[in-house]
mmCIF file of C-alpha atoms in Angstrom:
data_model
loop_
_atom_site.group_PDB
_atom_site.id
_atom_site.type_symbol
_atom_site.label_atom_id
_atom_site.label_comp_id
_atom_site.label_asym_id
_atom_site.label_seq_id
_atom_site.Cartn_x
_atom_site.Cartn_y
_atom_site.Cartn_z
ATOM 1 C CA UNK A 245 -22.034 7.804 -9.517
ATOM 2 C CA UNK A 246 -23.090 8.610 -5.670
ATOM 3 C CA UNK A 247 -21.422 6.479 -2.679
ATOM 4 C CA UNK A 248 -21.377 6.037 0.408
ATOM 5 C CA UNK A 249 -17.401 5.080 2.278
ATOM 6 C CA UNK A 250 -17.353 4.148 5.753
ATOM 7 C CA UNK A 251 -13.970 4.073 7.333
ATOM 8 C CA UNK A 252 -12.811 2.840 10.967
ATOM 9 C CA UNK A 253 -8.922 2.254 12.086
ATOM 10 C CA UNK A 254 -7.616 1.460 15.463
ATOM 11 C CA UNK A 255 -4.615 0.151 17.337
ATOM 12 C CA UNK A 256 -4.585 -1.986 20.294
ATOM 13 C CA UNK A 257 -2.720 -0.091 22.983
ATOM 14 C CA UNK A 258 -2.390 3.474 21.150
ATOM 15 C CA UNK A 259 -0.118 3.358 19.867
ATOM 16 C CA UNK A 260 0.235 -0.462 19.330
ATOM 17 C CA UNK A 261 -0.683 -3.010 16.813
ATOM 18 C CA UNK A 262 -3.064 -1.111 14.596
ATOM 19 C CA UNK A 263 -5.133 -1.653 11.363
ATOM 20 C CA UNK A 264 -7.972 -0.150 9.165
ATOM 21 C CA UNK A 265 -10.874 -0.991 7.661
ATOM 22 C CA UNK A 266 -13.275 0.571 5.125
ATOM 23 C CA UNK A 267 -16.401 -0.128 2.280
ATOM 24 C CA UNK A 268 -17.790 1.462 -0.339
ATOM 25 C CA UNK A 269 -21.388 1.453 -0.563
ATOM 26 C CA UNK A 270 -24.128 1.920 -3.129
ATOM 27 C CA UNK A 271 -25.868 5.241 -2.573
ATOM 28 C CA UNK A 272 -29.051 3.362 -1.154
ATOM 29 C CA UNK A 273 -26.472 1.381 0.643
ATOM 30 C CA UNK A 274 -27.582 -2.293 -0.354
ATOM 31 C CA UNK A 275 -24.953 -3.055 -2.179
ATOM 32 C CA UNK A 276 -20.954 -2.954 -1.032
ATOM 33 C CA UNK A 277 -19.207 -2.212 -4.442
ATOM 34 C CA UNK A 278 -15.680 -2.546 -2.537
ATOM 35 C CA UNK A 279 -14.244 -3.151 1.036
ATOM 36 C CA UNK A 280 -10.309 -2.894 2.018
ATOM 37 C CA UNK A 281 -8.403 -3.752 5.323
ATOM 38 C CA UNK A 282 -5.191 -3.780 6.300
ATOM 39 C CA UNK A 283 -2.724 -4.611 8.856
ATOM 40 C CA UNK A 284 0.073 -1.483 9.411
ATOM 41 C CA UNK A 285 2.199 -2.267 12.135
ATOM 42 C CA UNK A 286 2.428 -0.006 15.130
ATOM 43 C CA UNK A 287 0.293 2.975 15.041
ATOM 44 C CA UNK A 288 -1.737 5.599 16.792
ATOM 45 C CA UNK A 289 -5.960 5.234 16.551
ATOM 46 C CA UNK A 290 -5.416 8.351 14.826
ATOM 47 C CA UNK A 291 -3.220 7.111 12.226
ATOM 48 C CA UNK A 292 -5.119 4.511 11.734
ATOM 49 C CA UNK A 293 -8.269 6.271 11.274
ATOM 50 C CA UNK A 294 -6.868 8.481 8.258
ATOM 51 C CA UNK A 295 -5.361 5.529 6.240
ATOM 52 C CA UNK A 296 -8.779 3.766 6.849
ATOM 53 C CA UNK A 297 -10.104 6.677 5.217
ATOM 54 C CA UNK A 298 -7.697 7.108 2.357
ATOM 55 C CA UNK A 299 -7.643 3.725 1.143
ATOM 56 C CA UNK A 300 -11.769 3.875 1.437
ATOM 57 C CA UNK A 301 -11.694 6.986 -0.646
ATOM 58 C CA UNK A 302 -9.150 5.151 -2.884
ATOM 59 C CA UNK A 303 -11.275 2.013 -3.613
ATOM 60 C CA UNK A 304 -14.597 4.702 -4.470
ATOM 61 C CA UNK A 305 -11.968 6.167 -7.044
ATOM 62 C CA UNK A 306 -11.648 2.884 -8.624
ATOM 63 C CA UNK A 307 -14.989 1.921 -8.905
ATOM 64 C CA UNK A 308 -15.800 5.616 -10.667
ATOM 65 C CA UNK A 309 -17.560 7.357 -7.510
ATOM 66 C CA UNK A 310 -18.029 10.904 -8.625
ATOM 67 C CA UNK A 311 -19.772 12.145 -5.401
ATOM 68 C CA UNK A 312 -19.015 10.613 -2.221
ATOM 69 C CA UNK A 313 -20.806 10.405 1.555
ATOM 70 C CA UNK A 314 -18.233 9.712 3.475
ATOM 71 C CA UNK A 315 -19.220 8.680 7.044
ATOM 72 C CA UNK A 316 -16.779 8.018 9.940
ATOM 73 C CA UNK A 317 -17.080 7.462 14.178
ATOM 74 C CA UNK A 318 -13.889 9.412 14.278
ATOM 75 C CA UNK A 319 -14.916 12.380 15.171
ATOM 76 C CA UNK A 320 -11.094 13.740 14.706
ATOM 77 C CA UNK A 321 -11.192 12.948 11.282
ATOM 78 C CA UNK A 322 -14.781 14.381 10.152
ATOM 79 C CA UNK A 323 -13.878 17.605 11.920
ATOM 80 C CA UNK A 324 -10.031 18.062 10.502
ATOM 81 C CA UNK A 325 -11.704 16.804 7.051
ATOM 82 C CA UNK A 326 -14.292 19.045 7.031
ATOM 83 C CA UNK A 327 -11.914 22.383 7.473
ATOM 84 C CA UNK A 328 -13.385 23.279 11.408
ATOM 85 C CA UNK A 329 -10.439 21.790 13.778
ATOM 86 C CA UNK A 330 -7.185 22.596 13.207
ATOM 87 C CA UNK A 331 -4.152 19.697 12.581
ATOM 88 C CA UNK A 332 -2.471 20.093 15.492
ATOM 89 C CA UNK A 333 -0.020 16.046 15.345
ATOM 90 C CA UNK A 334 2.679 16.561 12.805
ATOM 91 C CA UNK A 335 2.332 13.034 12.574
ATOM 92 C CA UNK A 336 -0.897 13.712 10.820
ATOM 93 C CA UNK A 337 -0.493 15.934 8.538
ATOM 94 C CA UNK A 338 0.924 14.116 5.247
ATOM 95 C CA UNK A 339 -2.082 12.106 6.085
ATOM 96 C CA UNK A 340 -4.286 14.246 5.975
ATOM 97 C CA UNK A 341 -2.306 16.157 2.433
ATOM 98 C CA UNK A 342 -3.032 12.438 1.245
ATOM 99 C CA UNK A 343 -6.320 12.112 2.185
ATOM 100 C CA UNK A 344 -7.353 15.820 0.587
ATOM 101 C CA UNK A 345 -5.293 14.497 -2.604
ATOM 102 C CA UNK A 346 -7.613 12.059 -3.760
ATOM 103 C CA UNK A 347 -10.802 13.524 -2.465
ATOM 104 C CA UNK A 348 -10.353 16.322 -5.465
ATOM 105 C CA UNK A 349 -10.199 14.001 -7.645
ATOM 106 C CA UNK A 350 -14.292 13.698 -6.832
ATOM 107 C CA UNK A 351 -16.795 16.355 -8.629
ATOM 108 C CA UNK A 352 -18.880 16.073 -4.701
ATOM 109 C CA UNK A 353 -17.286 15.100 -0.885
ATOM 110 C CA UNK A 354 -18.832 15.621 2.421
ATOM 111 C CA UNK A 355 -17.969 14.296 5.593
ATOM 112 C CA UNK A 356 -20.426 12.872 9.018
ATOM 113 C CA UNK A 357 -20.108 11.415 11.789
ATOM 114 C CA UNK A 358 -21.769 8.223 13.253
ATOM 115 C CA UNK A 359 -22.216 6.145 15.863
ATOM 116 C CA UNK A 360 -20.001 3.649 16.150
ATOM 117 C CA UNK A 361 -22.962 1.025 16.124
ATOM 118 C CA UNK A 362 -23.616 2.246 12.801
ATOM 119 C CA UNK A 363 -19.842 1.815 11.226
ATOM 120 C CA UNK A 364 -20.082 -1.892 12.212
ATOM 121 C CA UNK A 365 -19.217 -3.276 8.924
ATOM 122 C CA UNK A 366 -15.850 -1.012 8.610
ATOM 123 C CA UNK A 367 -15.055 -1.557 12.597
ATOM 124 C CA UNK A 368 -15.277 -4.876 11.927
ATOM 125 C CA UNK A 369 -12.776 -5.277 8.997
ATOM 126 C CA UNK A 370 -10.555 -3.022 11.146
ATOM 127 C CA UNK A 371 -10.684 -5.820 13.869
ATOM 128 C CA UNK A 372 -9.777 -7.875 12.046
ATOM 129 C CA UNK A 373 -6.623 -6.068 10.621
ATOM 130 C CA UNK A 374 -5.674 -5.044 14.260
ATOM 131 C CA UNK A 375 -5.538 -8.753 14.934
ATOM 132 C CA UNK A 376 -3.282 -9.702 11.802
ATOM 133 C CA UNK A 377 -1.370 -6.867 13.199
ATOM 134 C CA UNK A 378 -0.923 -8.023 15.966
ATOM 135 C CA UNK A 379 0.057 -11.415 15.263
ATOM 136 C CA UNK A 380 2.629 -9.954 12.842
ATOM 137 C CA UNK A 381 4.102 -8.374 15.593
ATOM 138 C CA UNK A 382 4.457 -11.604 18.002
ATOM 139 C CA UNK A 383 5.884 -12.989 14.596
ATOM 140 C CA UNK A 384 8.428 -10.409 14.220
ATOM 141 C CA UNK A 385 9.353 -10.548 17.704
ATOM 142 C CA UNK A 386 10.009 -14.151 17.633
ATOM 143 C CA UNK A 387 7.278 -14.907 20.152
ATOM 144 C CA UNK A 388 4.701 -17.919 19.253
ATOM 145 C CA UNK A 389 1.400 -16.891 17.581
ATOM 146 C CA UNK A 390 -2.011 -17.565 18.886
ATOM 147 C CA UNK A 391 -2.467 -21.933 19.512
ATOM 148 C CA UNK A 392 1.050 -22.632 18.216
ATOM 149 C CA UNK A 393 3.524 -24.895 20.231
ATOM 150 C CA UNK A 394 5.879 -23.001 22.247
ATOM 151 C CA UNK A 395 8.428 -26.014 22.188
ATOM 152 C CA UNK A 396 8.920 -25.919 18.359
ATOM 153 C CA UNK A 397 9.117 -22.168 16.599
ATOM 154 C CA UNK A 398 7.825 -23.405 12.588
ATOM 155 C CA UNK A 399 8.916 -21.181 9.931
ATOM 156 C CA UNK A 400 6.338 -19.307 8.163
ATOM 157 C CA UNK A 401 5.436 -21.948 5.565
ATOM 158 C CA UNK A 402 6.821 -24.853 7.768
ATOM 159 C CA UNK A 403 2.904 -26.550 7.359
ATOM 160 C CA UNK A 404 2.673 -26.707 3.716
ATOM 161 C CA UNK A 405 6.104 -29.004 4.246
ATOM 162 C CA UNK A 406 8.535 -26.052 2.768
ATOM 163 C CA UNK A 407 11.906 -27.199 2.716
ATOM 164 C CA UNK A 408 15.241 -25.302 2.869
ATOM 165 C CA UNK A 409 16.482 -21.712 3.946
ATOM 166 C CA UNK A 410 13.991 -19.146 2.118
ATOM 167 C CA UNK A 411 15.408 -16.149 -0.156
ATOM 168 C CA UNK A 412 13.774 -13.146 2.153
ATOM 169 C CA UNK A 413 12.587 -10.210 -0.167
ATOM 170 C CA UNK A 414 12.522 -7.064 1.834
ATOM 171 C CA UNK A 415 10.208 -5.075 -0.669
ATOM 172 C CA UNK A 416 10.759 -1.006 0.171
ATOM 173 C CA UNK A 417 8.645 1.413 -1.776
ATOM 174 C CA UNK A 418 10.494 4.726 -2.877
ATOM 175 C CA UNK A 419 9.823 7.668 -1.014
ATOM 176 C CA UNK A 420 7.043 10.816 -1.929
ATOM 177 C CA UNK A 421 7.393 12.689 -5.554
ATOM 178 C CA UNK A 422 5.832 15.720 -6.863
ATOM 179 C CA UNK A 423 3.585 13.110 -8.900
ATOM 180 C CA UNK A 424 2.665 10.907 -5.364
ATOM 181 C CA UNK A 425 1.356 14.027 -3.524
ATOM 182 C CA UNK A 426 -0.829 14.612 -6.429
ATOM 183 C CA UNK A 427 -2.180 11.313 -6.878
ATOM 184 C CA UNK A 428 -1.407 11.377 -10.263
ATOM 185 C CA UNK A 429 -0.095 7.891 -12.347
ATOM 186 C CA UNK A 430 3.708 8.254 -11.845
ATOM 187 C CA UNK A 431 5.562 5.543 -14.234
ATOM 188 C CA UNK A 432 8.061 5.816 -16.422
ATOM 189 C CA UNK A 433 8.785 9.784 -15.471
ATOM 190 C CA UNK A 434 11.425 10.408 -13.374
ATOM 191 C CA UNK A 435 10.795 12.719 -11.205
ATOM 192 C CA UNK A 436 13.084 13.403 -7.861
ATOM 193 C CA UNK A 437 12.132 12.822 -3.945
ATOM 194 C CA UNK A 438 10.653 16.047 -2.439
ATOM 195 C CA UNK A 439 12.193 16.633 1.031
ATOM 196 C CA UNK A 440 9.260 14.835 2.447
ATOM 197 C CA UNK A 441 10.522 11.624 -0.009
ATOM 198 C CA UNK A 442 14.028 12.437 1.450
ATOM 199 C CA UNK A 443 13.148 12.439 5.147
ATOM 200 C CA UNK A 444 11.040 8.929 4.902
ATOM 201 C CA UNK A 445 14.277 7.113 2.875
ATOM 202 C CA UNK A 446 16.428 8.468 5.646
ATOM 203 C CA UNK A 447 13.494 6.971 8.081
ATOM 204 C CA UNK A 448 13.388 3.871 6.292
ATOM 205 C CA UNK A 449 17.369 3.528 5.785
ATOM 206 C CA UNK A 450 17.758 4.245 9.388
ATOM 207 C CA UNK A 451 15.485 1.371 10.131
ATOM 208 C CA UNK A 452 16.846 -0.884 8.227
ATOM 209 C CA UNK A 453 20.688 -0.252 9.175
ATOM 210 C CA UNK A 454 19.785 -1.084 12.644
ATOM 211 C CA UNK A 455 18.371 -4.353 11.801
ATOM 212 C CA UNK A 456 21.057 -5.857 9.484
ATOM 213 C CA UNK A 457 21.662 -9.120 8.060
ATOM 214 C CA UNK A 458 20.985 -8.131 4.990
ATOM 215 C CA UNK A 459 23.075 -9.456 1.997
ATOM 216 C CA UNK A 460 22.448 -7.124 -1.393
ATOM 217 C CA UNK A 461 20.665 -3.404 -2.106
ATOM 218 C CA UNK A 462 18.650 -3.893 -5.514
ATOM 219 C CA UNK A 463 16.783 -0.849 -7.430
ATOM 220 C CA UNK A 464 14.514 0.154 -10.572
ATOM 221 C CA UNK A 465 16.890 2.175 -11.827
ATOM 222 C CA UNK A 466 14.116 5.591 -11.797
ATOM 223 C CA UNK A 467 15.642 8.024 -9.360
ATOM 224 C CA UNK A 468 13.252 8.333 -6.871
ATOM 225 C CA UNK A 469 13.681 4.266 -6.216
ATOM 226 C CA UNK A 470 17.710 4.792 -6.820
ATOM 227 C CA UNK A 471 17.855 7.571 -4.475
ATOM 228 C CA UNK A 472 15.480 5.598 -1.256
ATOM 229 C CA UNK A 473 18.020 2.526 -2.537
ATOM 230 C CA UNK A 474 20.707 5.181 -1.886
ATOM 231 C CA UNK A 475 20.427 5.780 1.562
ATOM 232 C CA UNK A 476 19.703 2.140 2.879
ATOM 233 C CA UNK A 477 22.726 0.838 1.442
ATOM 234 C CA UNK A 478 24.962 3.714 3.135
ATOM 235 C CA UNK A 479 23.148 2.595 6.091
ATOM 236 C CA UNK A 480 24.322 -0.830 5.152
ATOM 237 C CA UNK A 481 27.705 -0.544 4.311
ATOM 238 C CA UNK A 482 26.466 -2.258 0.818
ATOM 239 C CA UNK A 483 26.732 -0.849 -2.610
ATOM 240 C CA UNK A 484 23.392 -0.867 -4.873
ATOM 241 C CA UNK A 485 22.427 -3.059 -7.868
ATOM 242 C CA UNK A 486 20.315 -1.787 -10.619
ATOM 243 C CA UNK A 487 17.682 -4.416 -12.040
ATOM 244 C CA UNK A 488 15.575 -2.768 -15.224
ATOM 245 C CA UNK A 489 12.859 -5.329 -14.333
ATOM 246 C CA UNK A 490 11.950 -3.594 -11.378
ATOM 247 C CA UNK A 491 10.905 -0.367 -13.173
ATOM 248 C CA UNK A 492 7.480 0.794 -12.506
ATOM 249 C CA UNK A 493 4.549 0.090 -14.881
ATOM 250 C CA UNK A 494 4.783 2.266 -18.028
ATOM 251 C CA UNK A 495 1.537 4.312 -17.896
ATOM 252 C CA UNK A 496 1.806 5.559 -21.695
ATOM 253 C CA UNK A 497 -0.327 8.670 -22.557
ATOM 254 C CA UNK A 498 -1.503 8.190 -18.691
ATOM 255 C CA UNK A 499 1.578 9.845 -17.063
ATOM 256 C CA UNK A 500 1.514 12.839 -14.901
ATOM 257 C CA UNK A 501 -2.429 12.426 -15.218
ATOM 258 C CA UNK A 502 -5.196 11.759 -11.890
ATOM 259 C CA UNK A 503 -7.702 9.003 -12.207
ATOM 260 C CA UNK A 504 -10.311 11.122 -13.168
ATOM 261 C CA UNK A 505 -8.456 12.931 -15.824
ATOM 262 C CA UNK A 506 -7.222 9.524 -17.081
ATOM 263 C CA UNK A 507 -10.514 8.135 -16.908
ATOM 264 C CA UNK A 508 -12.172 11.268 -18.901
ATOM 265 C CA UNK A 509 -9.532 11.159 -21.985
ATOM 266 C CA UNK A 510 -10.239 7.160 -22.495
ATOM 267 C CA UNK A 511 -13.495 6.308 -20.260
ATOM 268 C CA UNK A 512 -14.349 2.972 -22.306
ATOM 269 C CA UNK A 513 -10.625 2.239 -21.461
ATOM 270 C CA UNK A 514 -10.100 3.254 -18.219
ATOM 271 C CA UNK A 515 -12.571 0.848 -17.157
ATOM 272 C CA UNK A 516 -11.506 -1.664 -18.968
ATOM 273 C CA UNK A 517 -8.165 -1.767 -18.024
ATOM 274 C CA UNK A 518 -9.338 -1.529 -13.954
ATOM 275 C CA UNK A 519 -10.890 -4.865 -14.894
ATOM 276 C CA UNK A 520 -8.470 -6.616 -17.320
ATOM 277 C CA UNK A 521 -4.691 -6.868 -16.188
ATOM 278 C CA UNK A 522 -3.850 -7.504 -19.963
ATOM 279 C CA UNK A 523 -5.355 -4.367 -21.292
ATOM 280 C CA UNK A 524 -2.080 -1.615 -21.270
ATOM 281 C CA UNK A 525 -2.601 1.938 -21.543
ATOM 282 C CA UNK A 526 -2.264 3.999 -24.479
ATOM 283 C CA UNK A 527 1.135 3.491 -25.717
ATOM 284 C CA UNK A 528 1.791 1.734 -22.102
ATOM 285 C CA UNK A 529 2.282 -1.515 -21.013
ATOM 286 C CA UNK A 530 -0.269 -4.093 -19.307
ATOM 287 C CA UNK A 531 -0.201 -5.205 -15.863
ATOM 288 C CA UNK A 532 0.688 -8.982 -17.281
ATOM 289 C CA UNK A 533 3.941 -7.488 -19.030
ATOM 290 C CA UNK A 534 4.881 -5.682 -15.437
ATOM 291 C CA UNK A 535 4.172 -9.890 -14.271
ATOM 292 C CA UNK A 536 6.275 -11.231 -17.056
ATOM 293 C CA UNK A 537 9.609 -8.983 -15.956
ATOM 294 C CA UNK A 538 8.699 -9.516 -12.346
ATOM 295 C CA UNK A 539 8.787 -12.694 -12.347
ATOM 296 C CA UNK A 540 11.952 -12.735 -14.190
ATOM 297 C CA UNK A 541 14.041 -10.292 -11.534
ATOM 298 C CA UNK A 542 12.751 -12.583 -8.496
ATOM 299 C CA UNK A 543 14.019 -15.655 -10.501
ATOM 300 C CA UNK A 544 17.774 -13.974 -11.038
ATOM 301 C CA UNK A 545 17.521 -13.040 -7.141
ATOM 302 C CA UNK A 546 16.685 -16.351 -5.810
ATOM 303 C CA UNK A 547 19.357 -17.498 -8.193
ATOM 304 C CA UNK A 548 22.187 -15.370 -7.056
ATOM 305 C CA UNK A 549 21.309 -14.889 -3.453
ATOM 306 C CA UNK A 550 19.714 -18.320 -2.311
ATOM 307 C CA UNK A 551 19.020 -18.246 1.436
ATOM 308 C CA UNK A 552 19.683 -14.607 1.859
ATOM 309 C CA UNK A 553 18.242 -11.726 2.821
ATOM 310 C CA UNK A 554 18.075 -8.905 -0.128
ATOM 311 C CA UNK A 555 16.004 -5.128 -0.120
ATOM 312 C CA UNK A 556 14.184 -4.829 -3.269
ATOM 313 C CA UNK A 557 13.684 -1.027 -3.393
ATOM 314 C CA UNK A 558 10.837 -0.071 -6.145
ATOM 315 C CA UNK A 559 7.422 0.863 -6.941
ATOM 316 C CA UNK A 560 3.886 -0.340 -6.302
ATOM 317 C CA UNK A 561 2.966 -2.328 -9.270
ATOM 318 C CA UNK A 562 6.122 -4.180 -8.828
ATOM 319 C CA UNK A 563 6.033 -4.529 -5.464
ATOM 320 C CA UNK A 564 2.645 -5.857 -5.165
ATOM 321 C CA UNK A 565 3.287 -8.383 -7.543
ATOM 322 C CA UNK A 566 5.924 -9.740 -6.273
ATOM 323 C CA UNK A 567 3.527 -10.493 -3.022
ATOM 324 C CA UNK A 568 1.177 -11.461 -5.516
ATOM 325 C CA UNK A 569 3.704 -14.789 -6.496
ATOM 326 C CA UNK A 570 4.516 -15.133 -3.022
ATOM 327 C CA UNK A 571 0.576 -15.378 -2.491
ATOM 328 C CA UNK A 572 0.189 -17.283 -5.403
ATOM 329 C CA UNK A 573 -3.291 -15.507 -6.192
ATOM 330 C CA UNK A 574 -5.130 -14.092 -9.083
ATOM 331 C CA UNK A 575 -4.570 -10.772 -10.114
ATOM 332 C CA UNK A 576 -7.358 -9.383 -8.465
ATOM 333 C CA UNK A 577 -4.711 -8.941 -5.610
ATOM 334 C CA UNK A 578 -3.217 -6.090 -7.284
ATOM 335 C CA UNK A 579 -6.227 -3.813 -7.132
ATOM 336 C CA UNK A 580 -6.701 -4.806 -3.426
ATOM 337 C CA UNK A 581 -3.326 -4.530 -1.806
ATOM 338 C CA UNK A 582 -2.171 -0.644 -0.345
ATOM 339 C CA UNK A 583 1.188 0.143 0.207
ATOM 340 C CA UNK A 584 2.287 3.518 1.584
ATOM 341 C CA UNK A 585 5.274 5.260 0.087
ATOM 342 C CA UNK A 586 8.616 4.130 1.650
ATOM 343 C CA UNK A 587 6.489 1.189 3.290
ATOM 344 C CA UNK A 588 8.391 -2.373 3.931
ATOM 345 C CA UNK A 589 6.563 -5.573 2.604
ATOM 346 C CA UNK A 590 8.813 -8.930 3.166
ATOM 347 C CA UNK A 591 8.029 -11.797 0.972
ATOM 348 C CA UNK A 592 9.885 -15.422 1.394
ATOM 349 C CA UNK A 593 10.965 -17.835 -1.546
ATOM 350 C CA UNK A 594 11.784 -21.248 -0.956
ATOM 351 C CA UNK A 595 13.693 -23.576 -3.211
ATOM 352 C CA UNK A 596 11.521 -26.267 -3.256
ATOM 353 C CA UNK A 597 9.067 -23.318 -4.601
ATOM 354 C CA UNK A 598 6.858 -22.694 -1.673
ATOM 355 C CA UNK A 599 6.831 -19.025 -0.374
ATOM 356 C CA UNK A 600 5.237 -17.006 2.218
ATOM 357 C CA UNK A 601 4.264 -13.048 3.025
ATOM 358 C CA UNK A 602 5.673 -12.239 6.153
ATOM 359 C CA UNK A 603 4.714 -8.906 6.145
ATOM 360 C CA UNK A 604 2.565 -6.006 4.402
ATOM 361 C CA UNK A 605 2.856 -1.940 4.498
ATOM 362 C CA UNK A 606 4.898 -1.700 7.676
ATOM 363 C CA UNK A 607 5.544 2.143 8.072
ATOM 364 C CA UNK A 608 5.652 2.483 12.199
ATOM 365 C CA UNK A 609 9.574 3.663 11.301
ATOM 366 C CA UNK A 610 8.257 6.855 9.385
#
């Protein structure tokens, strides 16, 4: 199948609050078969630009693009993409590794530049991320968000009438694998941290030492989660907890493969299960069983450290649903959400059972 992606990303300031935005179009481009934005804390335009091009690339994966258009008003991007300017920002380059990953998963890429009059529908889903941005980062900083009352700061879910001191879920993804480089499904494996995955856990540990106030260090119990878990609680001065819920999703006779070749062995499959979170993998197990233990770790935590502040350290299926339940949303969510490796999410539980998401895919620390 032939699409068209068009990608945009920007921050406000440069580097500042930034965001991306991107769509996948039918080859005629009539039809949008998928669309993605997201907020990422403080970033370069740059930066922002390449993950607005990697999670558009992403989303043509899913839908089974075999040849992709992909047209961007960066000219930056189109140029490094296309092999003719050099990558000169090491700030760039995993990026761009990333971004080269998934495009060989496609049989046919090319890359153009447009006007930015013609990206309007991606520029304006990056807008709109830069804003949540930067309202996330007023939040952060304590300072009132757009309208609100400066005499009264309201906790996050204050207007739904949430009562009582929330459990705060710091949700840290492990660091890069041989597997994550590849793009390939990474499960139940265990493979180690390259020295990539090393240097963001430091990053992310660093990060999160200097902030503080948190109360427990809990892990999947795979190495490359244990080992990200690791550092943060040196930086903590806390010892870690292993939880067995928060393994990753077992991907069955999927493992070590790329969404094409996964796709090829089981096609009627493979598109089933894209559709149909109850459908596991061969010899795997559904994204409703990864729900089912989920839900069952954030009840223990809640349970054992009400009102506190806890890092979950773990993988993406886990991760995102545990914002799922804080969203309280279908599980469409799951195939919508992105979240970099060693990128912070923070969810909020309250014990009258309202929650809040305080925060998706921060990475400005890496």
């Amino acid at each position: 199948m032939k699409v068209i992606v068009e990608a945009d990303g920007g921050s406000r300031g440069n580097p500042g609050p930034a965001g991306y935005g991107s769509v996948v179009w039918t080859f005629d481009r009539e039809n949008v078969l998928a669309e993605s934005k997201q907020a990422i804390g403080h970033a370069t335009n740059n930066v922002a630009e390449y993950r607005g091009l990697i999670a558009g690339l992403e989303e043509a994966a899913r839908v089974g693009a075999t040849e992709v258009d992909v047209r961007m008003d960066s000219k930056l991007v189109v140029e490094q993409m296309s092999g003719r300017w050099k990558v000169k920002h090491p700030d760039l380059k995993e990026l761009i590794e990333q971004a080269k990953a998934v495009a060989t998963t496609f049989d046919r890429i090319s890359y153009a530049w447009i006007p930015r009059a013609e990206n309007s529908h991606a520029d304006r889903l990056a807008n709109e991320a830069m804003d949540a941005a930067a309202e996330l980062e007023k939040s952060e900083a304590g300072e009132p968000k757009t309208g609100a009352s400066t005499e009264a700061p309201v906790s996050p879910a204050g207007w739904t009438g949430a009562r009582g001191t929330p459990t705060r879920f710091l949700l840290l993804r492990h660091g890069q694998t041989e597997l994550s480089t590849q793009r390939r499904y990474s499960g139940r494996g265990n493979p180690a941290l390259t020295d990539v995955g090393q240097q963001q856990a430091e990053a992310a540990a660093q990060y999160l030492g200097q902030r503080g106030g948190i109360a427990a260090v809990i892990t999947s119990p795979l190495q490359r989660a244990y080992d990200t878990a690791a550092k943060a609680a040196k930086a903590l001065g806390l010892d870690v907890t292993v939880d067995n819920d928060l393994i990753e999703t077992d991907f069955g006779a999927w493992e070590g493969l790329t969404f094409s070749e996964a796709a090829e062995r089981d096609p009627k499959l493979h598109r089933s299960w894209l559709r149909d979170t109850s459908i596991p993998p061969p010899g795997g197990e559904s994204f409703d069983s990864v729900a089912e233990r989920v839900a069952r770790v954030r009840a223990r935590i809640i349970t054992e450290h009400a009102g506190e502040t806890v890092l979950v350290v773990s993988h993406v299926t886990p991760i995102k649903t545990l914002l799922r339940l804080a969203l309280d949303t279908g599980p469409g969510i799951l195939y919508r959400l992105h979240l970099d490796l060693a990128s912070l999410s923070i969810a909020e539980f309250y014990p009258d059972g309202a929650a809040s998401v305080r925060l998706v895919n921060e990475t400005s620390y890496l």
